[in-house]
């Protein structure tokens, strides 16, 4: 799992689980930019907005790590 820090939490990313639904990209495009490397930009949204969007990932590829 790769992790991306945001304040006291981290966004966890497990690429092998991603089903490419693009929910994250459509829901929070400032943070989730699949053409970038790295592709997650936690600085571009509030912690709560990120938590809410991660909760909508249908595959479990995105998680919040405390
Ligand atoms: S919402 Fe989850 S499954 Fe969909 S593209 Fe993003 S990481 Fe992958």
mmCIF file with all atom_site columns, C-alpha atoms and ligand atoms in Angstrom:
data_model
loop_
_atom_site.group_PDB
_atom_site.id
_atom_site.type_symbol
_atom_site.label_atom_id
_atom_site.label_alt_id
_atom_site.label_comp_id
_atom_site.label_asym_id
_atom_site.label_entity_id
_atom_site.label_seq_id
_atom_site.pdbx_PDB_ins_code
_atom_site.Cartn_x
_atom_site.Cartn_y
_atom_site.Cartn_z
_atom_site.occupancy
_atom_site.B_iso_or_equiv
_atom_site.pdbx_formal_charge
_atom_site.auth_seq_id
_atom_site.auth_comp_id
_atom_site.auth_asym_id
_atom_site.auth_atom_id
_atom_site.pdbx_PDB_model_num
ATOM   1  C  CA  . UNK A 1 1  ? 0.000   0.000  0.000   1.00 0.00 ? 1  UNK A CA  1
ATOM   2  C  CA  . UNK A 1 2  ? 1.199   3.488  -0.837  1.00 0.00 ? 2  UNK A CA  1
ATOM   3  C  CA  . UNK A 1 3  ? 0.205   6.243  1.569   1.00 0.00 ? 3  UNK A CA  1
ATOM   4  C  CA  . UNK A 1 4  ? -0.280  9.973  1.127   1.00 0.00 ? 4  UNK A CA  1
ATOM   5  C  CA  . UNK A 1 5  ? -0.301  12.080 4.322   1.00 0.00 ? 5  UNK A CA  1
ATOM   6  C  CA  . UNK A 1 6  ? -3.013  14.620 5.111   1.00 0.00 ? 6  UNK A CA  1
ATOM   7  C  CA  . UNK A 1 7  ? -2.658  16.245 8.523   1.00 0.00 ? 7  UNK A CA  1
ATOM   8  C  CA  . UNK A 1 8  ? -2.843  13.406 11.101  1.00 0.00 ? 8  UNK A CA  1
ATOM   9  C  CA  . UNK A 1 9  ? -4.303  10.833 8.695   1.00 0.00 ? 9  UNK A CA  1
ATOM   10 C  CA  . UNK A 1 10 ? -3.071  9.181  5.531   1.00 0.00 ? 10 UNK A CA  1
ATOM   11 C  CA  . UNK A 1 11 ? -4.807  8.193  2.334   1.00 0.00 ? 11 UNK A CA  1
ATOM   12 C  CA  . UNK A 1 12 ? -4.012  4.567  1.603   1.00 0.00 ? 12 UNK A CA  1
ATOM   13 C  CA  . UNK A 1 13 ? -3.855  3.423  -2.027  1.00 0.00 ? 13 UNK A CA  1
ATOM   14 C  CA  . UNK A 1 14 ? -3.830  -0.212 -3.138  1.00 0.00 ? 14 UNK A CA  1
ATOM   15 C  CA  . UNK A 1 15 ? -3.652  -0.138 -6.953  1.00 0.00 ? 15 UNK A CA  1
ATOM   16 C  CA  . UNK A 1 16 ? -4.313  -3.849 -7.352  1.00 0.00 ? 16 UNK A CA  1
ATOM   17 C  CA  . UNK A 1 17 ? -7.811  -3.340 -5.896  1.00 0.00 ? 17 UNK A CA  1
ATOM   18 C  CA  . UNK A 1 18 ? -8.821  -0.418 -8.122  1.00 0.00 ? 18 UNK A CA  1
ATOM   19 C  CA  . UNK A 1 19 ? -11.677 -1.210 -10.512 1.00 0.00 ? 19 UNK A CA  1
ATOM   20 C  CA  . UNK A 1 20 ? -11.307 2.136  -12.320 1.00 0.00 ? 20 UNK A CA  1
ATOM   21 C  CA  . UNK A 1 21 ? -14.812 3.278  -11.523 1.00 0.00 ? 21 UNK A CA  1
ATOM   22 C  CA  . UNK A 1 22 ? -13.418 6.853  -11.516 1.00 0.00 ? 22 UNK A CA  1
ATOM   23 C  CA  . UNK A 1 23 ? -15.675 7.841  -8.611  1.00 0.00 ? 23 UNK A CA  1
ATOM   24 C  CA  . UNK A 1 24 ? -12.698 9.513  -6.965  1.00 0.00 ? 24 UNK A CA  1
ATOM   25 C  CA  . UNK A 1 25 ? -11.688 11.433 -10.089 1.00 0.00 ? 25 UNK A CA  1
ATOM   26 C  CA  . UNK A 1 26 ? -15.240 12.654 -10.767 1.00 0.00 ? 26 UNK A CA  1
ATOM   27 C  CA  . UNK A 1 27 ? -15.985 13.439 -7.129  1.00 0.00 ? 27 UNK A CA  1
ATOM   28 C  CA  . UNK A 1 28 ? -12.790 15.243 -6.137  1.00 0.00 ? 28 UNK A CA  1
ATOM   29 C  CA  . UNK A 1 29 ? -10.839 16.059 -9.277  1.00 0.00 ? 29 UNK A CA  1
ATOM   30 C  CA  . UNK A 1 30 ? -8.464  18.482 -7.546  1.00 0.00 ? 30 UNK A CA  1
ATOM   31 C  CA  . UNK A 1 31 ? -7.069  15.651 -5.431  1.00 0.00 ? 31 UNK A CA  1
ATOM   32 C  CA  . UNK A 1 32 ? -7.330  12.571 -7.637  1.00 0.00 ? 32 UNK A CA  1
ATOM   33 C  CA  . UNK A 1 33 ? -5.490  13.217 -10.901 1.00 0.00 ? 33 UNK A CA  1
ATOM   34 C  CA  . UNK A 1 34 ? -4.801  9.913  -12.636 1.00 0.00 ? 34 UNK A CA  1
ATOM   35 C  CA  . UNK A 1 35 ? -2.471  11.461 -15.233 1.00 0.00 ? 35 UNK A CA  1
ATOM   36 C  CA  . UNK A 1 36 ? -0.116  12.862 -12.591 1.00 0.00 ? 36 UNK A CA  1
ATOM   37 C  CA  . UNK A 1 37 ? 2.734   11.092 -10.841 1.00 0.00 ? 37 UNK A CA  1
ATOM   38 C  CA  . UNK A 1 38 ? 2.093   10.921 -7.929  1.00 0.00 ? 38 UNK A CA  1
ATOM   39 C  CA  . UNK A 1 39 ? -1.594  10.990 -8.763  1.00 0.00 ? 39 UNK A CA  1
ATOM   40 C  CA  . UNK A 1 40 ? -3.030  11.942 -5.345  1.00 0.00 ? 40 UNK A CA  1
ATOM   41 C  CA  . UNK A 1 41 ? -2.740  15.601 -4.248  1.00 0.00 ? 41 UNK A CA  1
ATOM   42 C  CA  . UNK A 1 42 ? -3.959  15.775 -0.620  1.00 0.00 ? 42 UNK A CA  1
ATOM   43 C  CA  . UNK A 1 43 ? -3.095  19.477 -0.371  1.00 0.00 ? 43 UNK A CA  1
ATOM   44 C  CA  . UNK A 1 44 ? -5.936  20.405 -2.720  1.00 0.00 ? 44 UNK A CA  1
ATOM   45 C  CA  . UNK A 1 45 ? -8.930  19.665 -0.459  1.00 0.00 ? 45 UNK A CA  1
ATOM   46 C  CA  . UNK A 1 46 ? -9.917  19.588 3.180   1.00 0.00 ? 46 UNK A CA  1
ATOM   47 C  CA  . UNK A 1 47 ? -9.312  16.511 5.261   1.00 0.00 ? 47 UNK A CA  1
ATOM   48 C  CA  . UNK A 1 48 ? -13.067 15.974 5.633   1.00 0.00 ? 48 UNK A CA  1
ATOM   49 C  CA  . UNK A 1 49 ? -13.672 16.244 1.879   1.00 0.00 ? 49 UNK A CA  1
ATOM   50 C  CA  . UNK A 1 50 ? -10.996 13.605 1.317   1.00 0.00 ? 50 UNK A CA  1
ATOM   51 C  CA  . UNK A 1 51 ? -12.428 11.305 3.991   1.00 0.00 ? 51 UNK A CA  1
ATOM   52 C  CA  . UNK A 1 52 ? -15.901 11.623 2.443   1.00 0.00 ? 52 UNK A CA  1
ATOM   53 C  CA  . UNK A 1 53 ? -14.623 10.861 -1.057  1.00 0.00 ? 53 UNK A CA  1
ATOM   54 C  CA  . UNK A 1 54 ? -12.475 7.925  0.017   1.00 0.00 ? 54 UNK A CA  1
ATOM   55 C  CA  . UNK A 1 55 ? -15.594 6.419  1.646   1.00 0.00 ? 55 UNK A CA  1
ATOM   56 C  CA  . UNK A 1 56 ? -17.207 6.331  -1.818  1.00 0.00 ? 56 UNK A CA  1
ATOM   57 C  CA  . UNK A 1 57 ? -14.481 4.181  -3.398  1.00 0.00 ? 57 UNK A CA  1
ATOM   58 C  CA  . UNK A 1 58 ? -16.392 1.011  -4.322  1.00 0.00 ? 58 UNK A CA  1
ATOM   59 C  CA  . UNK A 1 59 ? -13.407 -1.335 -4.468  1.00 0.00 ? 59 UNK A CA  1
ATOM   60 C  CA  . UNK A 1 60 ? -11.583 -0.538 -1.247  1.00 0.00 ? 60 UNK A CA  1
ATOM   61 C  CA  . UNK A 1 61 ? -8.526  0.615  -3.211  1.00 0.00 ? 61 UNK A CA  1
ATOM   62 C  CA  . UNK A 1 62 ? -8.663  3.930  -1.351  1.00 0.00 ? 62 UNK A CA  1
ATOM   63 C  CA  . UNK A 1 63 ? -8.762  3.820  2.431   1.00 0.00 ? 63 UNK A CA  1
ATOM   64 C  CA  . UNK A 1 64 ? -8.078  6.132  5.328   1.00 0.00 ? 64 UNK A CA  1
ATOM   65 C  CA  . UNK A 1 65 ? -5.148  5.063  7.484   1.00 0.00 ? 65 UNK A CA  1
ATOM   66 C  CA  . UNK A 1 66 ? -5.002  6.607  10.948  1.00 0.00 ? 66 UNK A CA  1
HETATM 67 S  S1  . LIG B 2 .  ? -12.986 5.373  -6.660  1.00 0.00 ? 1  LIG B S1  1
HETATM 68 FE FE1 . LIG B 2 .  ? -11.674 3.661  -6.029  1.00 0.00 ? 1  LIG B FE1 1
HETATM 69 S  S2  . LIG B 2 .  ? -12.054 2.039  -7.556  1.00 0.00 ? 1  LIG B S2  1
HETATM 70 FE FE2 . LIG B 2 .  ? -12.764 3.981  -8.417  1.00 0.00 ? 1  LIG B FE2 1
HETATM 71 S  S3  . LIG B 2 .  ? -11.001 4.778  -9.615  1.00 0.00 ? 1  LIG B S3  1
HETATM 72 FE FE3 . LIG B 2 .  ? -10.926 5.693  -7.541  1.00 0.00 ? 1  LIG B FE3 1
HETATM 73 S  S4  . LIG B 2 .  ? -9.580  4.320  -6.426  1.00 0.00 ? 1  LIG B S4  1
HETATM 74 FE FE4 . LIG B 2 .  ? -10.237 3.187  -8.208  1.00 0.00 ? 1  LIG B FE4 1
#
